[in-house]
C-alpha positions as YAML, in Angstrom:
chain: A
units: angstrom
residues:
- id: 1
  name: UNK
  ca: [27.41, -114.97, -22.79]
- id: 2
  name: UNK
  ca: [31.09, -114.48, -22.67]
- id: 3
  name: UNK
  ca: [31.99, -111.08, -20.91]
- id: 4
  name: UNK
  ca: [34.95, -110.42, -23.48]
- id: 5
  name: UNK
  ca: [31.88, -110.97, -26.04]
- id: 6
  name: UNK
  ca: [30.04, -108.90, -24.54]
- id: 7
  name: UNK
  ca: [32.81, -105.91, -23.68]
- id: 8
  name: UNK
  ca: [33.52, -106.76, -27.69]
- id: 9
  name: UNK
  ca: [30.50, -105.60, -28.85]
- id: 10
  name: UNK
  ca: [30.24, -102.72, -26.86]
- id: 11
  name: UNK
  ca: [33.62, -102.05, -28.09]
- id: 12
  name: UNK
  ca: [32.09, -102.19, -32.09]
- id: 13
  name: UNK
  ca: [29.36, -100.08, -30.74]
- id: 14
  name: UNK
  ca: [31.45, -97.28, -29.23]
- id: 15
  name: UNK
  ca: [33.40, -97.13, -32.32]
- id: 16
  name: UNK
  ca: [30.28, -96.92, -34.84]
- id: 17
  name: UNK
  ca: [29.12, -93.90, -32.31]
- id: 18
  name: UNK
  ca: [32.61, -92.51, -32.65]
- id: 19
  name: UNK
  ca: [32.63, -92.61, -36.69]
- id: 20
  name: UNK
  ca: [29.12, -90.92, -36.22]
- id: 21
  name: UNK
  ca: [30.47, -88.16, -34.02]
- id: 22
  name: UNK
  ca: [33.46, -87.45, -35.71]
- id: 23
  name: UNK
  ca: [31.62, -87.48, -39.16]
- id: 24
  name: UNK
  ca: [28.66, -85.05, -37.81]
- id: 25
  name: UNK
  ca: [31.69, -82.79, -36.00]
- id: 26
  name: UNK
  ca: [33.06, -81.88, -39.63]
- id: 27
  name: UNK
  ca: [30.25, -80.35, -40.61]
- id: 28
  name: UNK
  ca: [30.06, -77.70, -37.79]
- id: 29
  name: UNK
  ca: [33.34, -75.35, -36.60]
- id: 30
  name: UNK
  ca: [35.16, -76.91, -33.85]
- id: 31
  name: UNK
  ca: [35.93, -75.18, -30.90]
- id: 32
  name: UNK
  ca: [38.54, -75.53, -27.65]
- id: 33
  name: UNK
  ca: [36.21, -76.87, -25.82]
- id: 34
  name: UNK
  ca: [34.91, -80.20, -27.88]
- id: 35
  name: UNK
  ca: [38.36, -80.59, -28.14]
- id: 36
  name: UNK
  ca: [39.00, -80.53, -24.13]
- id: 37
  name: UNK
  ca: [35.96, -82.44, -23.22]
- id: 38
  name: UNK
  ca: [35.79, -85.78, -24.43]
- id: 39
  name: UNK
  ca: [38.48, -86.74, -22.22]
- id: 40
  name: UNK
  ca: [37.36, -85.03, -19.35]
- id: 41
  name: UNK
  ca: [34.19, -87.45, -19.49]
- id: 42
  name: UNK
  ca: [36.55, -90.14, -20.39]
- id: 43
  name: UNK
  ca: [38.53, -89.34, -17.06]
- id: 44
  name: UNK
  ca: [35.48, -90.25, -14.86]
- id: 45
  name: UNK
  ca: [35.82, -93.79, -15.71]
- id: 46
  name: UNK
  ca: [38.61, -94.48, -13.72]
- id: 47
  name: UNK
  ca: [36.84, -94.34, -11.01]
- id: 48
  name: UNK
  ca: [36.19, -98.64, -11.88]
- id: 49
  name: UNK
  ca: [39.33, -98.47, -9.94]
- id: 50
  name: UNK
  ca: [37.61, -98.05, -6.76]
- id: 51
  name: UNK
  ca: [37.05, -102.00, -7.20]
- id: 52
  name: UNK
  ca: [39.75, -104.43, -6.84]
- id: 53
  name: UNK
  ca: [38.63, -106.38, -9.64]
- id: 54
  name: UNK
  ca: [39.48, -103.32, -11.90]
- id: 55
  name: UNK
  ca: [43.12, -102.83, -10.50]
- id: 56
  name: UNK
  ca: [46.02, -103.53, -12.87]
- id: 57
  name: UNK
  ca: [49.37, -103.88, -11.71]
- id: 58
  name: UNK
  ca: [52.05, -101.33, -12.43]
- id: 59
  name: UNK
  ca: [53.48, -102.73, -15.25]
- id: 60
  name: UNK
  ca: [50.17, -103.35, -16.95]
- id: 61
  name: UNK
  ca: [49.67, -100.05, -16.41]
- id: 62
  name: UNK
  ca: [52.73, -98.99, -17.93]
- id: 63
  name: UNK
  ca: [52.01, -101.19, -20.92]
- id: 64
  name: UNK
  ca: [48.49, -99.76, -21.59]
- id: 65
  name: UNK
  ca: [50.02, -96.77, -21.31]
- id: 66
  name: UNK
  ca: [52.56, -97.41, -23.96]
- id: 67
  name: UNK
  ca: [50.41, -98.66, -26.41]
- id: 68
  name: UNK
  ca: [47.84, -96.05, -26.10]
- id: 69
  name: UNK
  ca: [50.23, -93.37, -26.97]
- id: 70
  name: UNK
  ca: [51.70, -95.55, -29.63]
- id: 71
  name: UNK
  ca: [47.94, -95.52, -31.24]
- id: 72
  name: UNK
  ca: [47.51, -92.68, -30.75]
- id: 73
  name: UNK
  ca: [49.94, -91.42, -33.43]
- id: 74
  name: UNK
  ca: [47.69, -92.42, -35.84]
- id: 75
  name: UNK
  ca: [44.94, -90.77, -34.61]
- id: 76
  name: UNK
  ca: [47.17, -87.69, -34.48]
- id: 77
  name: UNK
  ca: [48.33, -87.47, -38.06]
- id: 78
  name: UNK
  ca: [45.10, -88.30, -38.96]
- id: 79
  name: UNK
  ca: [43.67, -85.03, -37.54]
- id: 80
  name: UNK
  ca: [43.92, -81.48, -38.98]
- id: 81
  name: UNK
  ca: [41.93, -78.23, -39.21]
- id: 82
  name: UNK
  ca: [41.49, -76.10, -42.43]
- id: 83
  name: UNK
  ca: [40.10, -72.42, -41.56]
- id: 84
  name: UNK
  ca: [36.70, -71.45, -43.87]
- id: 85
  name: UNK
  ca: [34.77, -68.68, -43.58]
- id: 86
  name: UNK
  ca: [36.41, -67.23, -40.77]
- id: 87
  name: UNK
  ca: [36.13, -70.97, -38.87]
- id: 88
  name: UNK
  ca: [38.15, -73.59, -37.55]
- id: 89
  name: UNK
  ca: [36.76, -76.66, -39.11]
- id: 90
  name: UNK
  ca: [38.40, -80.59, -38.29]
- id: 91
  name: UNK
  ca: [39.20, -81.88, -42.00]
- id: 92
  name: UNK
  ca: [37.40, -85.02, -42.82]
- id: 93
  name: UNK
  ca: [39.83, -87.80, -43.22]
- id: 94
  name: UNK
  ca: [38.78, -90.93, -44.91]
- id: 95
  name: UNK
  ca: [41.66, -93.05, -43.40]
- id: 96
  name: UNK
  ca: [40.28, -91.89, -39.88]
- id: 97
  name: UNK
  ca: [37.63, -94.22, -40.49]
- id: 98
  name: UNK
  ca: [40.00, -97.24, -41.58]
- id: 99
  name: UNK
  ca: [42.51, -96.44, -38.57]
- id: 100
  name: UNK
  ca: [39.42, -96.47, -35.87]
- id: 101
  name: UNK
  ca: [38.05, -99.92, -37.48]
- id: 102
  name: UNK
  ca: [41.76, -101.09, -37.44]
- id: 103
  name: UNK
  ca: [42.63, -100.05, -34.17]
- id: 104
  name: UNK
  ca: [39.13, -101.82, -33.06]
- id: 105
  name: UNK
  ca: [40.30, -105.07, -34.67]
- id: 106
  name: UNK
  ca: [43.45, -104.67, -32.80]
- id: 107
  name: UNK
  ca: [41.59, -104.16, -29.76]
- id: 108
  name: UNK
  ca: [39.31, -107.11, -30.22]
- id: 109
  name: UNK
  ca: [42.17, -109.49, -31.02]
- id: 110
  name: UNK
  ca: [44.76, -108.24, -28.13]
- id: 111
  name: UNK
  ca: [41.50, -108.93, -25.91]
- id: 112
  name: UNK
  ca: [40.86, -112.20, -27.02]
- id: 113
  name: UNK
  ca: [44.10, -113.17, -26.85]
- id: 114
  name: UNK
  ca: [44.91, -111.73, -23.06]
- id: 115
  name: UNK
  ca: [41.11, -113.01, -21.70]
- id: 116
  name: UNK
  ca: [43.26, -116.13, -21.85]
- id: 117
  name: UNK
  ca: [45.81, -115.18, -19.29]
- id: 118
  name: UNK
  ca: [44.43, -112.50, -17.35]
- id: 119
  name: UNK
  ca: [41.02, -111.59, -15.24]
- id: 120
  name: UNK
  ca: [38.55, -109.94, -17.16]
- id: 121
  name: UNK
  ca: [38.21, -107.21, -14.56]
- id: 122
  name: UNK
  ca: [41.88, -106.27, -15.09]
- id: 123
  name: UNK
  ca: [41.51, -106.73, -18.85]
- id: 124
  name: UNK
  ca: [38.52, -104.06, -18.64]
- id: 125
  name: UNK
  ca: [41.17, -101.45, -16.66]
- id: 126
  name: UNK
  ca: [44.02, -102.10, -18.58]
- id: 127
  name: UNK
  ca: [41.73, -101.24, -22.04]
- id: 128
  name: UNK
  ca: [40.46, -98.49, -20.46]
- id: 129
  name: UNK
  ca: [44.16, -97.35, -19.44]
- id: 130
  name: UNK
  ca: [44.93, -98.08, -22.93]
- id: 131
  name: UNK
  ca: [41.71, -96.12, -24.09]
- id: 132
  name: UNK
  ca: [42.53, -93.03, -21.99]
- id: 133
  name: UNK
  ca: [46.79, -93.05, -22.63]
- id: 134
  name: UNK
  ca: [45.16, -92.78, -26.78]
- id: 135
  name: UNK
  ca: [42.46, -90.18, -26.34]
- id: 136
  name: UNK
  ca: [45.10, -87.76, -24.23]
- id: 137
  name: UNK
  ca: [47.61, -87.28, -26.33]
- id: 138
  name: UNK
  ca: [45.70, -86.99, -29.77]
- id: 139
  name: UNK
  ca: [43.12, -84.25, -27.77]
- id: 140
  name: UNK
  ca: [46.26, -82.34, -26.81]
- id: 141
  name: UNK
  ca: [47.62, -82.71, -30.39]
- id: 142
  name: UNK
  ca: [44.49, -81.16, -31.77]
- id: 143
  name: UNK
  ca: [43.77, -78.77, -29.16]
- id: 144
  name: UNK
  ca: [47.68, -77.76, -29.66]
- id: 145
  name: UNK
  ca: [46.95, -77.01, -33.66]
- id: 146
  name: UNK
  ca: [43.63, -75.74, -33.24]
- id: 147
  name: UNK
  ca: [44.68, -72.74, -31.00]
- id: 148
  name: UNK
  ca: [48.15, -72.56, -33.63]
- id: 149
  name: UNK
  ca: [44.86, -71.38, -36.27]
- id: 150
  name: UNK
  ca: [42.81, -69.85, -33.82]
- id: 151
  name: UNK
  ca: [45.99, -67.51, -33.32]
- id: 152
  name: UNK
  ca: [46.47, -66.96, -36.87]
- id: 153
  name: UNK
  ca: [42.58, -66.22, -37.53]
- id: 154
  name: UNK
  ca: [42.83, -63.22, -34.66]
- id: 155
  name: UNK
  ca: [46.32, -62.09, -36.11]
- id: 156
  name: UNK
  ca: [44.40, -61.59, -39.64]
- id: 157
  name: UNK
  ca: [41.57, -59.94, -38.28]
- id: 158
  name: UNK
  ca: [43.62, -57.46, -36.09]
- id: 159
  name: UNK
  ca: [45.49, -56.91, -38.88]
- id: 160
  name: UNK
  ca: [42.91, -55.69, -40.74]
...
């Protein structure tokens, strides 16, 4: 089978898992350090870089880069907290769900596209550049907001 198939559908899988997560993490207060995390974990997958068949050049880099914080905009305004109950709770947002599955399509289609041109190796780094330059910015977003009402929620009790 194809690799770019095959990375496809692991693509479609991580993003089903995502929905799942994200979904599940509305239901329970969130907390700096599911916030932190994720990329943290994330982080340890650049060590694919070890291998030359991995390495990207620098201006692939820069170009994952680049559109990974471009996405990740619209993961960004797509993420907010509410407080209940004396909680910081991550607001569910039903065009989360839509900008994920668009985002995948996206992915899918820019990785079609580039399997054409360049080495599926460097295709894998430069999505995973792309995957990391996304998750950074919209985890430092939220963690940014979260401790903005995690401030606000310790002002109001010591103001009681």
């Amino acid at each position: 089978m194809n690799m770019v198939v095959v990375s496809s559908i692991g693509a479609v899988l991580m993003a089903i898992f995502a929905m799942f997560i994200r979904m599940k993490s509305a239901e329970k207060p969130a907390s700096a350090r599911k916030i932190i995390l994720p990329p943290l974990f994330m982080s340890t997958g650049a060590l694919m870089f070890i291998f030359p068949v991995f390495r990207v050049t620098p201006i692939e880099m820069l170009e994952a880069i680049l559109v990974g914080m471009l996405f990740s905009i619209l993961l960004i305004k797509t993420s907010k907290f509410e407080i209940k109950e004396n909680d910081i709770y991550l607001i569910r947002s039903k065009a989360f769900i839509f900008i994920l599955i668009g985002l995948l399509v996206i992915r899918i289609a820019a990785k079609s596209i580039l399997s054409a041109s360049i080495d599926v190796g460097q295709l894998g780094g430069m999505f995973w550049i792309l995957a990391f330059a996304m998750i950074v910015p919209w985890r430092i977003a939220m963690y940014i907001n979260f401790k903005k009402l995690q401030n606000t929620l310790l002002l109001g009790k010591n103001a009681v």
